[in-house]
XYZ file of C-alpha atoms in Angstrom:
214
model
C -24.131 7.428 -5.719
C -24.756 3.837 -4.982
C -25.104 2.939 -8.625
C -22.436 0.024 -9.322
C -19.822 0.434 -12.000
C -18.304 -2.371 -13.809
C -15.218 -2.509 -16.002
C -15.682 1.250 -16.779
C -13.042 2.238 -19.446
C -10.919 5.508 -18.229
C -8.158 5.474 -21.412
C -6.194 3.538 -23.731
C -2.548 4.713 -23.898
C 0.638 2.848 -25.655
C 4.104 3.118 -24.219
C 7.389 4.288 -25.763
C 10.573 3.421 -24.814
C 11.023 6.418 -22.031
C 7.438 5.947 -20.638
C 8.066 2.175 -19.966
C 11.494 3.098 -18.538
C 9.907 5.517 -16.241
C 7.315 3.067 -15.430
C 9.826 0.586 -14.467
C 11.721 2.902 -12.381
C 8.771 3.863 -10.298
C 7.999 -0.012 -9.548
C 11.519 -0.356 -8.708
C 10.994 2.524 -6.009
C 7.825 1.010 -4.721
C 5.784 4.126 -5.743
C 2.318 3.985 -4.676
C -0.882 6.302 -5.849
C -3.001 7.967 -3.281
C -6.682 9.302 -3.675
C -9.014 10.910 -1.475
C -12.858 10.825 -1.593
C -14.659 12.936 0.712
C -11.490 13.648 2.800
C -10.768 10.239 3.420
C -7.688 8.879 1.810
C -7.770 5.422 -0.277
C -6.746 2.724 1.320
C -5.669 -1.290 0.389
C -7.202 -4.144 2.767
C -4.705 -6.854 3.144
C -5.609 -9.885 5.065
C -2.669 -10.841 7.611
C -1.942 -14.617 7.688
C -1.831 -15.008 11.817
C -4.631 -16.660 13.990
C -6.891 -14.094 13.664
C -6.897 -14.057 10.329
C -7.024 -9.927 10.453
C -7.133 -7.084 8.038
C -4.802 -4.183 7.967
C -4.750 -1.465 5.627
C -2.115 0.437 3.423
C -2.017 3.811 2.306
C -2.690 3.933 -1.802
C -1.861 1.173 -4.185
C 1.149 0.295 -5.570
C 1.997 1.464 -9.581
C 2.835 -1.970 -10.211
C 4.893 -5.016 -9.249
C 7.700 -7.579 -10.651
C 7.179 -10.954 -11.210
C 7.715 -14.119 -13.368
C 5.215 -16.194 -15.763
C 4.945 -19.791 -14.933
C 8.026 -22.011 -15.936
C 10.249 -18.427 -16.700
C 13.006 -17.210 -14.559
C 12.802 -13.862 -16.470
C 11.537 -11.231 -14.134
C 9.390 -8.893 -15.888
C 7.375 -5.607 -14.938
C 3.569 -5.355 -14.773
C 1.239 -2.349 -13.999
C -2.222 -2.111 -12.052
C -4.493 -1.039 -14.724
C -7.735 -2.187 -13.248
C -9.236 -0.564 -10.161
C -12.027 -2.367 -7.871
C -13.244 0.657 -5.705
C -15.262 -0.204 -2.881
C -16.919 2.704 -1.111
C -18.628 2.198 2.042
C -21.705 4.411 3.356
C -23.722 4.534 6.421
C -27.636 5.156 6.265
C -28.933 7.596 9.074
C -32.026 5.959 10.229
C -33.826 8.973 11.040
C -32.940 11.005 8.102
C -32.337 8.202 5.380
C -29.470 10.078 4.170
C -25.941 8.176 3.598
C -22.314 9.257 4.301
C -19.219 7.849 3.060
C -17.295 6.084 5.978
C -14.840 3.932 3.822
C -12.946 4.170 0.417
C -10.826 0.900 -0.346
C -9.334 -0.437 -3.354
C -7.840 -3.385 -4.732
C -5.645 -3.210 -7.625
C -5.256 -5.704 -10.825
C -3.065 -6.197 -13.658
C -4.924 -7.056 -16.715
C -3.942 -7.349 -20.444
C -7.076 -6.187 -21.770
C -8.818 -6.929 -25.390
C -11.892 -6.253 -27.030
C -14.103 -6.611 -30.082
C -14.362 -4.531 -33.072
C -12.977 -1.195 -33.124
C -12.035 1.220 -30.508
C -15.064 3.682 -29.392
C -17.837 4.355 -27.361
C -19.733 0.936 -28.516
C -16.521 -0.781 -27.764
C -16.942 -4.015 -25.635
C -13.956 -5.475 -23.597
C -13.622 -9.040 -23.409
C -11.292 -9.401 -20.585
C -13.012 -8.042 -17.192
C -12.004 -10.495 -14.966
C -9.874 -9.023 -12.504
C -8.473 -12.508 -11.918
C -6.966 -12.908 -15.381
C -4.222 -15.160 -15.860
C -2.765 -12.688 -18.094
C -1.271 -9.556 -16.639
C -0.191 -6.021 -18.243
C 3.267 -6.156 -19.069
C 5.087 -2.783 -18.781
C 7.492 -2.905 -22.331
C 8.272 -0.307 -25.292
C 5.088 -0.280 -27.502
C 2.632 -2.121 -25.137
C -1.353 -0.843 -25.083
C -2.335 -0.329 -21.520
C -6.253 0.097 -21.031
C -7.099 1.391 -17.705
C -10.348 0.232 -16.289
C -12.347 0.522 -12.738
C -15.343 -1.178 -11.063
C -16.988 0.712 -8.042
C -19.016 -1.214 -5.311
C -21.451 0.652 -2.601
C -21.197 -1.199 0.730
C -23.579 -0.422 3.527
C -21.646 -0.505 6.926
C -22.570 -0.080 10.428
C -19.545 2.264 11.088
C -21.294 5.625 11.884
C -19.693 8.748 10.604
C -18.014 9.865 14.016
C -16.104 6.433 13.913
C -15.236 6.474 10.014
C -11.136 7.078 10.980
C -10.928 4.229 13.442
C -10.159 2.230 10.318
C -6.865 4.185 10.048
C -5.217 3.183 13.439
C -5.228 -0.494 11.898
C -2.604 0.898 9.330
C 0.025 -1.926 8.440
C 2.587 1.488 7.291
C 1.959 2.787 10.897
C 2.716 -0.668 12.750
C 5.896 -0.868 10.714
C 6.624 2.859 11.847
C 5.910 2.065 15.564
C 8.114 -1.129 15.342
C 10.753 1.013 13.732
C 10.799 3.550 16.573
C 10.653 0.820 19.449
C 13.279 -0.920 17.883
C 15.488 2.273 17.878
C 14.683 3.316 21.234
C 15.991 -0.495 22.124
C 19.348 0.100 20.393
C 19.917 3.424 21.984
C 19.199 2.314 25.551
C 21.486 -0.622 24.721
C 24.332 1.644 23.827
C 23.370 4.320 26.700
C 24.070 1.178 29.091
C 27.365 0.309 27.278
C 28.661 4.369 27.552
C 27.456 4.065 31.327
C 29.445 0.869 32.250
C 32.520 2.277 30.497
C 32.057 5.509 32.338
C 31.511 3.734 35.795
C 34.672 1.537 35.009
C 36.910 4.259 33.883
C 35.518 6.539 37.416
C 36.274 3.448 39.428
C 39.911 2.734 37.710
C 40.779 6.646 38.258
C 39.721 6.544 42.126
C 41.515 3.254 42.577
C 44.754 4.791 40.992
C 44.358 8.100 43.459
C 44.189 5.496 46.174
C 47.487 3.902 45.434
C 48.972 7.379 44.947
C 48.301 8.315 48.083
C 49.476 5.216 49.818
C 52.708 5.696 48.266
C 53.089 9.129 49.370
């Protein structure tokens, strides 16, 4: 543990028409990939554009995304084939043992290229995660999957490692939906109560008129 890994190759695949179609469907459906390390689920940190410039977290990373090249209006599908992992650990000052307290990833789409022939000594020439050439999802496209691993020492203690997951963006949206639904229900209940009250008052008024006529 704690050994940095840079641009390690996982595998190389070539898409056929069916595989490309399935990947596009997964991207359209906003599929996410979930992983677990030491019982901690993988999260994607996202910086919010608010006054505090705060960070929230999302469960898993998206399979891919849709976008357009500069100067083009044609929408393309791209796959996230490079993962930059960050494993956060806390070192016990007494025992000097390290325990994992965070598992994060930033996904990228990179159209990889390499020198020479494919093999163990092959060298990738496209390990910049901010590459301007993303990996398209199309029939006969070759995709190379890669990853980085960075280890960061953290002040977060083992007992508090789940606190990060209280800042989940998905959960915030979930609670917003619940509150919004409750407000709608209360509003509808108010309307029903007003109708029932009006009906009762109307019924009582009609009974009084009937008694006076009798």
